[in-house]
Amino acid sequence: MLTLGIETSCDETAASVVRDADEILSNTVASSIDYHREFGGIIPEIAQRFHLRFIDRVAAAALKEAGVGFKELDLIGVTRGPGLAGALLVGVSYAKALSLGLKRPLVGVNHLQAHIHAALMQERIDFPFIGLVVSGGHTLLALVKDYDDYELLGQTQDDAAGEAFDKVAKLLEAGYPGGPEIEKLALLAKEVVDFPRPYLDKASFDFSFSGLKTAVLYYIRDNYKNSSLNEKARASIAAGFQASVIDVLTEKSLQACLRHNLKALVVGGGVSKNQALRARLKETLGDKGIRACFPEGSLCLDNAAMIAGLAYQLHLKNQISGLDMAVEAGLNI
Ligand code: KG4
Ligand code: ZN
């Protein structure tokens, strides 16, 4: 069975052909990131115009790479939310048109569930498990009981982890997106600035990262009033910030696994590319006999293979969407 996945929730226009559950025949991504860079964040209007311009070319490229024609497709999967409303609308409209024209079923997919699903396409992980999404727009922990059964345990009350990386990178004049830049800077650190661990003392599984960003801002303001940040200081601040985020994510994830007596944590989203986070989760959870699972790098970031893969599983459960399916910008897990 061949599924075409379509993803347009943020700045990536993505399409992918997946055979059955997890054989990825193509995974094409075009990003408008270069057009957002000068603004230091995603501009919705630019993202949606880019999707409109490139969606058919990206889909055609994905089909070509997979060696598949439109008529050979069996199923169309598409991100229906959460994300930027105008951006989602492009992918959903395109997917609906294909579904109608080809007379193939359509499955609307939750982007956050798909981030967790990415790792399941690469290794066998039995339900139930704890899912951790750490992306540019979301940070949450969920109890995952099935492909269509997620219970939210906690989520960020303000900035997402990736958003915090991006904002702190901006303070350090380190480029955008900030995650990879902070990670590189942190590797150069000889000293690590001690920043607070937000929400770590709270019993809940909620997160908060905006205070941490402010702590970084104040630290720079108070210590470098009259001088610009040198390389050494930037590295120490980056390392301190990253250590704080990793501590909080690791401890809350561990507590979620222990509380529910589960032996696997499945991580997804752009921040899960971070090698220091991966190493720490593997080590800390591993010590308690809990497996930390991650998708490979390209499947951490926004992509359509995870959308196609989850659409396939939902289709097996008869979760077919109608052509009246609405985009849901604020969809939760
Ligand atoms: O999942 P994603 O591609 O998009 C959303 O759904 O939001 O995640 C993008 C986020 C950005 O905030 C980016 O800075 C962050 O993932 N990111 C990283 C790393 N690579 C990307 N954060 C920390 N370390 C990285 N290596
Ligand atoms: Zn995402």
Short mmCIF file of C-alpha atoms and ligand atoms in Angstrom, two decimals:
data_model
loop_
_atom_site.label_atom_id
_atom_site.label_comp_id
_atom_site.label_asym_id
_atom_site.label_seq_id
_atom_site.Cartn_x
_atom_site.Cartn_y
_atom_site.Cartn_z
CA MET A 1 0.00 0.00 0.00
CA LEU A 2 1.39 3.42 -1.00
CA THR A 3 0.68 6.53 1.06
CA LEU A 4 1.49 10.09 0.03
CA GLY A 5 2.11 12.30 3.07
CA ILE A 6 1.81 16.09 2.89
CA GLU A 7 3.15 18.48 5.56
CA THR A 8 2.78 22.28 5.50
CA SER A 9 2.25 23.24 9.16
CA CYS A 10 5.15 25.70 9.47
CA ASP A 11 8.02 26.66 7.17
CA GLU A 12 8.66 23.26 5.53
CA THR A 13 6.76 22.22 2.44
CA ALA A 14 7.14 18.46 2.56
CA ALA A 15 5.89 15.38 0.72
CA SER A 16 6.79 11.73 1.11
CA VAL A 17 5.79 8.37 -0.30
CA VAL A 18 5.77 5.53 2.22
CA ARG A 19 5.07 1.88 1.39
CA ASP A 20 2.98 0.18 4.07
CA ALA A 21 3.96 1.11 7.63
CA ASP A 22 7.52 2.30 7.37
CA GLU A 23 9.28 1.83 4.04
CA ILE A 24 10.17 5.41 3.14
CA LEU A 25 10.49 5.63 -0.65
CA SER A 26 11.01 9.39 -0.69
CA ASN A 27 11.08 12.21 1.83
CA THR A 28 11.20 15.60 0.10
CA VAL A 29 11.45 18.85 2.06
CA ALA A 30 11.62 22.41 0.72
CA SER A 31 12.03 25.06 3.40
CA SER A 32 11.31 28.77 3.32
CA ILE A 33 13.70 29.25 6.27
CA ASP A 34 16.05 31.50 4.25
CA TYR A 35 13.23 34.02 3.79
CA HIS A 36 12.49 34.13 7.53
CA ARG A 37 16.07 34.34 8.77
CA GLU A 38 16.39 38.13 8.67
CA PHE A 39 13.32 38.38 10.95
CA GLY A 40 14.68 35.88 13.50
CA GLY A 41 11.44 33.87 13.45
CA ILE A 42 8.78 32.46 11.15
CA ILE A 43 6.60 34.99 9.33
CA PRO A 44 3.28 33.19 8.63
CA GLU A 45 2.48 35.14 5.45
CA ILE A 46 5.84 34.25 3.91
CA ALA A 47 5.47 30.58 4.90
CA GLN A 48 2.02 30.18 3.39
CA ARG A 49 2.95 31.88 0.12
CA PHE A 50 5.96 29.58 -0.17
CA HIS A 51 3.75 26.51 0.36
CA LEU A 52 1.34 27.70 -2.30
CA ARG A 53 4.16 28.21 -4.74
CA PHE A 54 5.95 24.91 -4.15
CA ILE A 55 3.47 22.29 -2.92
CA ASP A 56 2.80 20.74 -6.33
CA ARG A 57 6.50 20.69 -7.24
CA VAL A 58 7.45 19.13 -3.91
CA ALA A 59 4.77 16.44 -4.28
CA ALA A 60 5.86 15.76 -7.87
CA ALA A 61 9.50 15.46 -6.72
CA ALA A 62 8.53 13.02 -3.95
CA LEU A 63 6.60 10.85 -6.39
CA LYS A 64 9.44 10.95 -8.92
CA GLU A 65 12.03 9.93 -6.36
CA ALA A 66 9.79 7.09 -5.21
CA GLY A 67 9.25 6.01 -8.83
CA VAL A 68 5.50 6.16 -8.30
CA GLY A 69 2.74 7.78 -10.37
CA PHE A 70 -0.24 9.60 -8.82
CA LYS A 71 -2.58 6.79 -9.88
CA GLU A 72 -0.56 4.19 -7.98
CA LEU A 73 -1.17 5.96 -4.67
CA ASP A 74 -3.62 4.23 -2.30
CA LEU A 75 -3.94 6.81 0.46
CA ILE A 76 -3.39 10.54 1.07
CA GLY A 77 -2.26 11.69 4.54
CA VAL A 78 -1.97 15.34 5.51
CA THR A 79 -1.16 17.45 8.58
CA ARG A 80 -4.39 19.06 9.78
CA GLY A 81 -2.86 20.81 12.82
CA PRO A 82 -1.46 22.24 14.93
CA GLY A 83 0.39 24.90 12.99
CA LEU A 84 -0.07 28.15 11.11
CA ALA A 85 -3.66 28.27 9.84
CA GLY A 86 -2.85 29.68 6.40
CA ALA A 87 0.05 27.28 5.97
CA LEU A 88 -2.00 24.22 6.98
CA LEU A 89 -4.74 25.28 4.60
CA VAL A 90 -2.44 24.92 1.59
CA GLY A 91 -1.50 21.32 2.41
CA VAL A 92 -5.02 20.30 3.41
CA SER A 93 -6.57 21.84 0.28
CA TYR A 94 -3.97 20.15 -1.91
CA ALA A 95 -4.53 16.79 -0.19
CA LYS A 96 -8.31 17.10 -0.51
CA ALA A 97 -8.02 17.86 -4.22
CA LEU A 98 -5.83 14.78 -4.71
CA SER A 99 -8.18 12.63 -2.67
CA LEU A 100 -11.16 13.80 -4.71
CA GLY A 101 -9.42 13.60 -8.08
CA LEU A 102 -7.80 10.20 -7.51
CA LYS A 103 -10.74 8.80 -5.52
CA ARG A 104 -8.45 7.76 -2.68
CA PRO A 105 -9.16 8.03 1.06
CA LEU A 106 -7.88 11.04 2.98
CA VAL A 107 -6.49 10.91 6.53
CA GLY A 108 -5.91 14.10 8.54
CA VAL A 109 -2.97 13.72 10.92
CA ASN A 110 -2.03 15.51 14.15
CA HIS A 111 1.48 16.93 13.67
CA LEU A 112 2.49 16.34 17.30
CA GLN A 113 1.41 12.71 17.24
CA ALA A 114 3.34 12.35 13.97
CA HIS A 115 6.53 13.68 15.63
CA ILE A 116 6.24 10.86 18.17
CA HIS A 117 5.36 8.38 15.43
CA ALA A 118 8.63 9.08 13.56
CA ALA A 119 10.68 6.84 15.88
CA LEU A 120 8.11 4.04 15.55
CA MET A 121 8.88 3.90 11.83
CA GLN A 122 12.47 2.99 12.63
CA GLU A 123 12.34 0.58 15.52
CA ARG A 124 9.79 -1.61 17.19
CA ILE A 125 8.37 0.05 20.28
CA ASP A 126 5.34 -1.51 21.94
CA PHE A 127 2.47 0.54 23.39
CA PRO A 128 2.07 1.97 25.94
CA PHE A 129 5.02 4.35 26.30
CA ILE A 130 5.75 7.95 27.23
CA GLY A 131 6.07 10.40 24.32
CA LEU A 132 8.09 13.62 24.54
CA VAL A 133 7.64 16.25 21.82
CA VAL A 134 10.29 18.98 21.78
CA SER A 135 9.90 21.19 18.75
CA GLY A 136 9.95 24.85 17.78
CA GLY A 137 6.28 25.26 18.61
CA HIS A 138 5.58 22.63 21.27
CA THR A 139 6.95 20.90 24.34
CA LEU A 140 4.82 18.20 25.90
CA LEU A 141 4.77 14.83 27.58
CA ALA A 142 2.06 12.32 26.72
CA LEU A 143 1.06 8.83 27.70
CA VAL A 144 0.74 7.02 24.36
CA LYS A 145 -1.56 3.99 24.44
CA ASP A 146 -2.13 3.46 20.72
CA TYR A 147 -1.75 5.20 17.35
CA ASP A 148 -4.93 7.11 18.09
CA ASP A 149 -4.88 7.20 21.86
CA TYR A 150 -2.77 9.90 23.50
CA GLU A 151 -3.21 11.34 26.98
CA LEU A 152 -1.58 14.70 27.57
CA LEU A 153 0.44 14.67 30.82
CA GLY A 154 1.89 18.16 30.68
CA GLN A 155 3.04 20.86 28.31
CA THR A 156 4.81 24.17 28.20
CA GLN A 157 2.97 27.07 29.74
CA ASP A 158 4.79 29.60 27.58
CA ASP A 159 7.74 29.16 25.18
CA ALA A 160 8.48 25.78 23.62
CA ALA A 161 11.97 24.33 24.11
CA GLY A 162 12.94 25.01 20.48
CA GLU A 163 11.54 28.52 20.69
CA ALA A 164 13.72 29.14 23.76
CA PHE A 165 16.77 27.86 21.86
CA ASP A 166 15.90 30.24 19.01
CA LYS A 167 15.40 33.25 21.30
CA VAL A 168 18.55 32.65 23.34
CA ALA A 169 20.51 32.23 20.09
CA LYS A 170 19.21 35.63 19.07
CA LEU A 171 20.46 37.13 22.36
CA LEU A 172 23.84 35.56 21.62
CA GLU A 173 23.72 36.76 18.01
CA ALA A 174 24.19 33.17 16.98
CA GLY A 175 21.95 32.85 13.93
CA TYR A 176 18.63 31.20 13.18
CA PRO A 177 17.35 28.55 13.76
CA GLY A 178 19.03 28.71 17.13
CA GLY A 179 19.09 25.07 18.25
CA PRO A 180 22.02 23.86 16.16
CA GLU A 181 23.93 27.13 16.82
CA ILE A 182 23.55 26.84 20.61
CA GLU A 183 24.57 23.20 20.46
CA LYS A 184 27.75 24.09 18.54
CA LEU A 185 28.58 27.00 20.87
CA ALA A 186 28.03 24.84 23.97
CA LEU A 187 30.63 22.36 22.74
CA LEU A 188 33.26 25.14 22.95
CA ALA A 189 32.47 26.02 26.58
CA LYS A 190 35.18 25.79 29.23
CA GLU A 191 32.79 27.04 31.93
CA VAL A 192 29.05 26.61 32.29
CA VAL A 193 26.88 29.47 33.59
CA ASP A 194 24.43 28.30 36.25
CA PHE A 195 20.88 29.22 35.19
CA PRO A 196 17.64 28.26 36.99
CA ARG A 197 15.87 24.95 36.28
CA PRO A 198 12.30 26.16 35.67
CA TYR A 199 9.44 24.06 37.04
CA LEU A 200 11.77 21.29 38.15
CA ASP A 201 10.47 21.51 41.70
CA LYS A 202 6.84 21.30 40.58
CA ALA A 203 5.12 17.92 40.79
CA SER A 204 3.35 18.50 37.46
CA PHE A 205 4.64 17.55 34.01
CA ASP A 206 4.24 21.08 32.73
CA PHE A 207 7.19 23.11 31.46
CA SER A 208 8.07 26.79 31.29
CA PHE A 209 11.01 28.19 29.36
CA SER A 210 10.33 31.89 28.98
CA GLY A 211 11.75 32.73 32.45
CA LEU A 212 14.95 30.92 31.52
CA LYS A 213 15.25 33.07 28.41
CA THR A 214 14.76 36.16 30.60
CA ALA A 215 17.42 34.87 33.04
CA VAL A 216 19.84 34.69 30.11
CA LEU A 217 18.87 38.22 29.05
CA TYR A 218 19.47 39.60 32.58
CA TYR A 219 22.73 37.70 32.93
CA ILE A 220 24.05 39.31 29.75
CA ARG A 221 22.74 42.74 30.77
CA ASP A 222 24.22 42.55 34.28
CA ASN A 223 27.60 41.09 33.39
CA TYR A 224 28.35 42.64 30.04
CA LYS A 225 26.98 46.15 30.46
CA ASN A 226 29.71 47.97 28.68
CA SER A 227 31.37 45.25 26.72
CA SER A 228 30.22 43.01 23.96
CA LEU A 229 30.12 39.29 24.53
CA ASN A 230 33.30 37.51 23.58
CA GLU A 231 33.41 33.98 22.22
CA LYS A 232 34.21 32.48 25.62
CA ALA A 233 31.23 34.14 27.31
CA ARG A 234 28.85 33.19 24.51
CA ALA A 235 29.93 29.55 24.79
CA SER A 236 29.52 29.49 28.60
CA ILE A 237 26.06 31.05 28.38
CA ALA A 238 24.98 28.68 25.60
CA ALA A 239 26.22 25.70 27.60
CA GLY A 240 24.46 26.92 30.76
CA PHE A 241 21.18 27.48 28.97
CA GLN A 242 21.35 24.11 27.20
CA ALA A 243 22.20 22.32 30.47
CA SER A 244 19.15 23.83 32.14
CA VAL A 245 16.78 22.77 29.32
CA ILE A 246 18.28 19.27 29.24
CA ASP A 247 18.01 18.87 33.04
CA VAL A 248 14.34 19.81 33.04
CA LEU A 249 13.41 17.69 30.00
CA THR A 250 15.31 14.67 31.32
CA GLU A 251 13.99 14.81 34.88
CA LYS A 252 10.34 15.33 33.85
CA SER A 253 10.57 12.55 31.26
CA LEU A 254 12.07 10.18 33.80
CA GLN A 255 9.39 11.01 36.37
CA ALA A 256 6.64 10.45 33.75
CA CYS A 257 8.05 6.98 32.94
CA LEU A 258 8.40 6.09 36.62
CA ARG A 259 4.95 7.38 37.55
CA HIS A 260 3.32 5.26 34.84
CA ASN A 261 5.75 2.39 35.25
CA LEU A 262 6.71 2.43 31.55
CA LYS A 263 9.96 1.22 30.07
CA ALA A 264 10.21 3.37 26.94
CA LEU A 265 10.39 7.09 26.18
CA VAL A 266 9.85 8.09 22.55
CA VAL A 267 11.18 11.53 21.63
CA GLY A 268 10.40 13.61 18.55
CA GLY A 269 10.61 17.16 17.19
CA GLY A 270 13.49 19.38 16.12
CA VAL A 271 15.13 19.68 19.54
CA SER A 272 15.49 15.89 19.70
CA LYS A 273 18.32 16.31 17.15
CA ASN A 274 20.39 17.74 20.01
CA GLN A 275 23.15 15.23 20.75
CA ALA A 276 23.67 16.37 24.34
CA LEU A 277 19.96 15.87 25.07
CA ARG A 278 20.00 12.44 23.44
CA ALA A 279 23.06 11.31 25.38
CA ARG A 280 21.66 12.55 28.67
CA LEU A 281 18.23 10.96 28.19
CA LYS A 282 19.78 7.66 27.15
CA GLU A 283 22.10 7.63 30.15
CA THR A 284 19.70 8.83 32.85
CA LEU A 285 16.75 6.72 31.73
CA GLY A 286 19.03 3.79 30.85
CA ASP A 287 20.21 3.71 34.47
CA LYS A 288 16.60 2.98 35.47
CA GLY A 289 16.13 0.36 32.76
CA ILE A 290 14.11 2.72 30.54
CA ARG A 291 14.83 2.88 26.80
CA ALA A 292 15.03 6.35 25.20
CA CYS A 293 14.13 6.15 21.50
CA PHE A 294 14.76 8.81 18.87
CA PRO A 295 14.23 8.99 15.13
CA GLU A 296 17.25 9.63 12.91
CA GLY A 297 18.07 13.30 12.30
CA SER A 298 15.98 13.98 9.18
CA LEU A 299 12.89 12.50 10.84
CA CYS A 300 13.29 14.71 13.94
CA LEU A 301 12.62 17.88 11.98
CA ASP A 302 9.36 18.56 10.17
CA ASN A 303 8.88 16.02 7.39
CA ALA A 304 6.07 14.24 5.57
CA ALA A 305 7.26 10.65 6.06
CA MET A 306 6.01 10.75 9.65
CA ILE A 307 2.67 12.06 8.35
CA ALA A 308 2.35 9.28 5.77
CA GLY A 309 3.38 6.65 8.34
CA LEU A 310 0.80 7.72 10.89
CA ALA A 311 -1.88 8.18 8.20
CA TYR A 312 -1.33 4.54 7.23
CA GLN A 313 -1.85 3.35 10.81
CA LEU A 314 -4.96 5.50 11.27
CA HIS A 315 -6.36 4.21 7.98
CA LEU A 316 -6.01 0.65 9.32
CA LYS A 317 -8.18 1.81 12.21
CA ASN A 318 -10.72 3.21 9.78
CA GLN A 319 -10.02 6.78 10.81
CA ILE A 320 -10.79 8.33 7.43
CA SER A 321 -11.37 12.07 7.12
CA GLY A 322 -14.10 13.64 5.03
CA LEU A 323 -13.56 16.36 2.46
CA ASP A 324 -15.12 18.72 5.00
CA MET A 325 -12.13 18.23 7.35
CA ALA A 326 -11.10 21.59 8.81
CA VAL A 327 -7.55 22.67 9.58
CA GLU A 328 -7.04 23.05 13.33
CA ALA A 329 -4.28 25.54 14.02
CA GLY A 330 -4.53 25.08 17.80
CA LEU A 331 -4.96 21.32 17.85
CA ASN A 332 -3.46 19.63 20.87
CA ILE A 333 -2.19 16.09 21.09
O1 KG4 B 1 10.12 20.03 14.81
P1 KG4 B 1 10.64 21.24 14.14
O2 KG4 B 1 11.35 21.07 12.84
O3 KG4 B 1 9.50 22.28 13.87
C1 KG4 B 1 8.37 22.44 14.63
O4 KG4 B 1 7.42 21.61 14.51
O5 KG4 B 1 8.38 23.40 15.43
O6 KG4 B 1 11.59 21.97 15.21
C2 KG4 B 1 12.30 23.13 14.94
C3 KG4 B 1 13.02 23.55 16.21
C4 KG4 B 1 13.70 24.93 16.14
O7 KG4 B 1 13.30 25.70 17.24
C5 KG4 B 1 15.19 24.59 16.20
O8 KG4 B 1 15.97 25.60 16.82
C6 KG4 B 1 15.18 23.32 17.01
O9 KG4 B 1 14.05 22.61 16.54
N1 KG4 B 1 16.40 22.51 16.78
C7 KG4 B 1 17.29 22.21 17.76
C8 KG4 B 1 18.33 21.50 17.13
N2 KG4 B 1 18.04 21.37 15.81
C9 KG4 B 1 16.84 22.00 15.62
N3 KG4 B 1 17.30 22.51 19.08
C10 KG4 B 1 18.36 22.09 19.79
N4 KG4 B 1 19.41 21.41 19.27
C11 KG4 B 1 19.45 21.10 17.95
N5 KG4 B 1 20.48 20.43 17.43
ZN ZN B 2 7.15 19.92 13.99
#
